[in-house]
Short mmCIF file of N, CA and C in Angstrom, two decimals:
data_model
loop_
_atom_site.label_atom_id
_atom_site.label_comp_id
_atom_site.label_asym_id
_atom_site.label_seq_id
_atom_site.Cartn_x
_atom_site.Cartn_y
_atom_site.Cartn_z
N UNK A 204 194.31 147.31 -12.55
CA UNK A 204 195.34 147.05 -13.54
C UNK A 204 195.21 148.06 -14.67
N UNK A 205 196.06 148.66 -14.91
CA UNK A 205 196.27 149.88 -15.79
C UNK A 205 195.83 149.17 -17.32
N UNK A 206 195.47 149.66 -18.65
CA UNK A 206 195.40 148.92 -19.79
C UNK A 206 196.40 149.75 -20.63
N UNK A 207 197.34 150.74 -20.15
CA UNK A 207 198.57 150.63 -20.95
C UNK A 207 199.48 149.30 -21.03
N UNK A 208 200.06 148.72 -22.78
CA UNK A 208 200.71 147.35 -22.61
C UNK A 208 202.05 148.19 -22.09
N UNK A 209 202.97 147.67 -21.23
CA UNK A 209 204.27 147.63 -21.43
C UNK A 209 205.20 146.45 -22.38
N UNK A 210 205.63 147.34 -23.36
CA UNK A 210 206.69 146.71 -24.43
C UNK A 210 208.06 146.19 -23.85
N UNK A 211 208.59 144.95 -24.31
CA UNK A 211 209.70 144.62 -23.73
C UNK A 211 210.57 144.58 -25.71
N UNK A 212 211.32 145.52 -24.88
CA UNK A 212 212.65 145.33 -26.27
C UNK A 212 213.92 143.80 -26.23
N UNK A 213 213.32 143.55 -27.59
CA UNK A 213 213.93 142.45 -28.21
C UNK A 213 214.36 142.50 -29.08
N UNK A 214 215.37 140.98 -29.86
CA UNK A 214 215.94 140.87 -31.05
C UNK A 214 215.28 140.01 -31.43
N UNK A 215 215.20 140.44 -32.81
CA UNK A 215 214.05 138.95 -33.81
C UNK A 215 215.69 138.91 -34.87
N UNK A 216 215.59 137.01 -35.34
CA UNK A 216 216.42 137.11 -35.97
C UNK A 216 215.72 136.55 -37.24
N UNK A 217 215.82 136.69 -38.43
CA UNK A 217 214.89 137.02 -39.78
C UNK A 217 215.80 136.10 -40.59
N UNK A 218 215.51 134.78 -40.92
CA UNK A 218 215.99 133.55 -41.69
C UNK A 218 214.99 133.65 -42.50
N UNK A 219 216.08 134.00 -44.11
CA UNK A 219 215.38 133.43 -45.62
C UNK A 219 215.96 132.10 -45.84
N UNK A 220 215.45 131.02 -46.07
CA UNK A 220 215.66 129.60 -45.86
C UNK A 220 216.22 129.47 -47.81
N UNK A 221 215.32 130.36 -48.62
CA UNK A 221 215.46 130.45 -49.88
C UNK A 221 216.99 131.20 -50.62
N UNK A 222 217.60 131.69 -49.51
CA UNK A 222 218.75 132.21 -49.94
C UNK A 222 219.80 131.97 -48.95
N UNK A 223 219.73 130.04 -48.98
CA UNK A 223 221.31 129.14 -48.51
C UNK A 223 221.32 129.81 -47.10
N UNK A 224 219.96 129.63 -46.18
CA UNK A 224 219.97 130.14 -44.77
C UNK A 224 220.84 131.58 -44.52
N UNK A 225 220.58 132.27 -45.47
CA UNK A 225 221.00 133.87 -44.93
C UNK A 225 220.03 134.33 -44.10
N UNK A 226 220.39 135.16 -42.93
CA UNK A 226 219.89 135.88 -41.75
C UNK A 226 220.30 137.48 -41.44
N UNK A 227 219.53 137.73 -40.97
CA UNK A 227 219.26 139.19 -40.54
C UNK A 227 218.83 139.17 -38.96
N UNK A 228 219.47 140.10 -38.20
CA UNK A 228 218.57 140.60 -37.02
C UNK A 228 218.24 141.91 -37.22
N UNK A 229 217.10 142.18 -36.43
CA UNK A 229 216.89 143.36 -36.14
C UNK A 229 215.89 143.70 -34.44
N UNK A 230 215.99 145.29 -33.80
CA UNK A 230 215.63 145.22 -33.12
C UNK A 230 214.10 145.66 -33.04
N UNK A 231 213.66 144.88 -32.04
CA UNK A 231 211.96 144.69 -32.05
C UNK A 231 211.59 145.09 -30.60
N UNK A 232 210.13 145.00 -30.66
CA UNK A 232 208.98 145.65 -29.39
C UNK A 232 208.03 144.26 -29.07
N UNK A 233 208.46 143.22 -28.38
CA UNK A 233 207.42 142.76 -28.14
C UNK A 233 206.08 143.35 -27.06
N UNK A 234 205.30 142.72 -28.19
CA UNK A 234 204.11 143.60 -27.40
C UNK A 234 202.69 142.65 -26.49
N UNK A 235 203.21 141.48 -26.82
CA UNK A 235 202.27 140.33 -26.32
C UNK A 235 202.79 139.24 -26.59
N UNK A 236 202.75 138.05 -25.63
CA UNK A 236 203.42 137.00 -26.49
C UNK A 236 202.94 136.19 -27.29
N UNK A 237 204.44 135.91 -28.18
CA UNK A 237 204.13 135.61 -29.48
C UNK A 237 204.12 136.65 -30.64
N UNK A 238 204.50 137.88 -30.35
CA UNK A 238 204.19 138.99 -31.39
C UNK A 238 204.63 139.61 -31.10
N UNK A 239 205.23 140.74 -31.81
CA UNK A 239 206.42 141.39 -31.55
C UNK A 239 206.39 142.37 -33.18
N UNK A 240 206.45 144.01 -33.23
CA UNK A 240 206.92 145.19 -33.49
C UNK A 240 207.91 145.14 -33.81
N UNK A 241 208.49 145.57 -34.97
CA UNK A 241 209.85 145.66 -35.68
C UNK A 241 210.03 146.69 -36.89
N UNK A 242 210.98 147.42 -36.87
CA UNK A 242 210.69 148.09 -38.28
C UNK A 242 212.31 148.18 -39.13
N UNK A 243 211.74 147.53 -40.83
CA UNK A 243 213.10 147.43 -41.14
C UNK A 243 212.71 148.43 -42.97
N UNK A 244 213.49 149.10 -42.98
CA UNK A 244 213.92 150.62 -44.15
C UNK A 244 212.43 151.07 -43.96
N UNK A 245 212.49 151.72 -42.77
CA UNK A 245 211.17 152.50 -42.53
C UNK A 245 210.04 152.03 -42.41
N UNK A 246 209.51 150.79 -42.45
CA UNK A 246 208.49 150.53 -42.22
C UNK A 246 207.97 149.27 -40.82
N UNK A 247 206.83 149.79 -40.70
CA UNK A 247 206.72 149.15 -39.57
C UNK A 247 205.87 147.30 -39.52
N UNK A 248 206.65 146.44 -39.01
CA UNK A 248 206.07 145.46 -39.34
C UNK A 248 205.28 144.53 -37.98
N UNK A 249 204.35 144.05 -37.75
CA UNK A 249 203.60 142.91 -36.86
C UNK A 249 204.28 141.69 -37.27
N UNK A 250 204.83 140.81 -36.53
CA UNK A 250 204.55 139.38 -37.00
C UNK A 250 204.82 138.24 -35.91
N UNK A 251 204.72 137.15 -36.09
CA UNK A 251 204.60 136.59 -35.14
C UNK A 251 205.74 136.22 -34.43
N UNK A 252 206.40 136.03 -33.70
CA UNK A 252 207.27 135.59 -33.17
C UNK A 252 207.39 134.21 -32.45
N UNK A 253 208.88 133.21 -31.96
CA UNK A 253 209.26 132.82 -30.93
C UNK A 253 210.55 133.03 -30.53
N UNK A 254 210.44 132.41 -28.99
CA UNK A 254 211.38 132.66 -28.46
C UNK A 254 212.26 131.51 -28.67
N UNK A 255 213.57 132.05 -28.73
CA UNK A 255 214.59 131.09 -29.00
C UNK A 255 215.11 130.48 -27.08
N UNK A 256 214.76 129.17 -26.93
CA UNK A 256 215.19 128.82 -25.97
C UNK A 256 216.73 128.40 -26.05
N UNK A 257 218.44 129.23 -25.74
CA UNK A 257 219.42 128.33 -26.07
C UNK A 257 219.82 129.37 -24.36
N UNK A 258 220.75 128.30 -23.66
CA UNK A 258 221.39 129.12 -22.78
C UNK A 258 222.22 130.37 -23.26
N UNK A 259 222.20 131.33 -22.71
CA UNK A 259 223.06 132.50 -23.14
C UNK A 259 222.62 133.50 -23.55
N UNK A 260 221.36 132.89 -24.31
CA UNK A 260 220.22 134.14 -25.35
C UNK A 260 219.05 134.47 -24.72
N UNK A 261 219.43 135.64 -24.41
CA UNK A 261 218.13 136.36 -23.44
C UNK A 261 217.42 137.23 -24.56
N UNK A 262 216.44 137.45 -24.15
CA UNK A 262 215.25 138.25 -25.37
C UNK A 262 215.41 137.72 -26.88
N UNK A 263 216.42 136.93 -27.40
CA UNK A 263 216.17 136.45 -28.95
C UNK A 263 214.75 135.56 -29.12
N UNK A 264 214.39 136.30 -30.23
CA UNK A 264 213.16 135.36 -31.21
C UNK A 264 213.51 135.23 -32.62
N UNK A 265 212.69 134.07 -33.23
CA UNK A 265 212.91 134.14 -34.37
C UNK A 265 211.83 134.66 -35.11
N UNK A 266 211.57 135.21 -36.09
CA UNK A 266 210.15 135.32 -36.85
C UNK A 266 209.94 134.29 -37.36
N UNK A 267 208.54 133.73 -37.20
CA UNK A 267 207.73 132.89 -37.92
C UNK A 267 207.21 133.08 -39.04
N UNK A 268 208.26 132.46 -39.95
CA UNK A 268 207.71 132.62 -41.41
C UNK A 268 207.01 131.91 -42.00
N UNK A 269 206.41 130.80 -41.58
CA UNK A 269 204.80 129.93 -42.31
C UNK A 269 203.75 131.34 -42.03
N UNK A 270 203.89 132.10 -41.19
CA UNK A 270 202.98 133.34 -41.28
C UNK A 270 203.89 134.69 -42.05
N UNK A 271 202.81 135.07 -42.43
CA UNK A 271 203.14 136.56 -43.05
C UNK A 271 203.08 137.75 -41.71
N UNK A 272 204.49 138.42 -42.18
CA UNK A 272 203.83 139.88 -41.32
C UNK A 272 203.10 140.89 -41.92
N UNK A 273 202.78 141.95 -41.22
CA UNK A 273 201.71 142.79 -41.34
C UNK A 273 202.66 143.88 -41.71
N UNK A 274 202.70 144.88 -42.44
CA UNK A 274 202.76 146.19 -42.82
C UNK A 274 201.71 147.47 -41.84
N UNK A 275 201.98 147.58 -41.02
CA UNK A 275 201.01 148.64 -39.85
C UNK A 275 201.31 150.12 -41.03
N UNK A 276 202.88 150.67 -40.91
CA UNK A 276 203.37 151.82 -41.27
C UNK A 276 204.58 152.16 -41.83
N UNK A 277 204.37 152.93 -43.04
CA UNK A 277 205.71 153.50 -43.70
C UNK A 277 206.45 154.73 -43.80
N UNK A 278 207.33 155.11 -43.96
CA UNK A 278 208.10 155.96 -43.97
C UNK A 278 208.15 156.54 -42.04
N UNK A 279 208.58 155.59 -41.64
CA UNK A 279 208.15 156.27 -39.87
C UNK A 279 209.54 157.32 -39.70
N UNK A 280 209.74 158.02 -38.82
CA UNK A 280 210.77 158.61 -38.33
C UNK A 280 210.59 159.40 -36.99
N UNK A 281 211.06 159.37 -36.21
CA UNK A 281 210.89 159.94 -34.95
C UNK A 281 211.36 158.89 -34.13
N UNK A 282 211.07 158.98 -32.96
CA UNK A 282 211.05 157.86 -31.93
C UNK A 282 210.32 156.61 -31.85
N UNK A 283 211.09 155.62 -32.89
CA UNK A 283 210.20 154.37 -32.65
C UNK A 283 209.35 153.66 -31.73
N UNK A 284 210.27 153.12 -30.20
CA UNK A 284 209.48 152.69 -29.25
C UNK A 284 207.84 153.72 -28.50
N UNK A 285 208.10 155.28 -28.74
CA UNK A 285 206.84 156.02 -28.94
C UNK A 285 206.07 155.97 -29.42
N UNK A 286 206.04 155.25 -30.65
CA UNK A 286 205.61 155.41 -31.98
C UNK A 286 204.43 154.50 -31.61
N UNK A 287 205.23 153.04 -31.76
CA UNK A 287 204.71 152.24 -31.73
C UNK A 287 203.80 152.02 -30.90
#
């Protein structure tokens, strides 16, 4: 078994509960489950993820916000899914 991970590209959808349930998606790298690669105005973030079980929605997660994400990297530019 090779120990390169293969990344599966996903959507995380990003609920501030503090501002009258406004949402954001953006697109992400899961990289293990439960966790999932994302980068939003250049920087690169870890955090935890789930998967949204609804018929219809293939690859959606939501971020888990009782956890904090991680800050890995800033100002990225080039080829993200490389990157990462």
């Amino acid at each position: 078994m090779s120990d390169i991970a293969m990344i599966e590209k996903i959507v995380i959808v990003h609920v501030w509960e503090e501002e009258e349930l406004d949402y954001e998606t953006s697109e992400a790298y899961l990289i293990k489950p439960g966790y999932a690669m994302y980068v939003l105005t250049g920087t690169v973030h870890l955090a935890r993820v789930e998967k949204i079980y609804q018929t219809g929605l293939h690859r959606f997660y939501v971020e888990d916000r009782s956890t904090a994400s991680i800050q890995l990297a800033s100002c990225l530019t080039g080829d993200i899914p490389v990157k990462i």
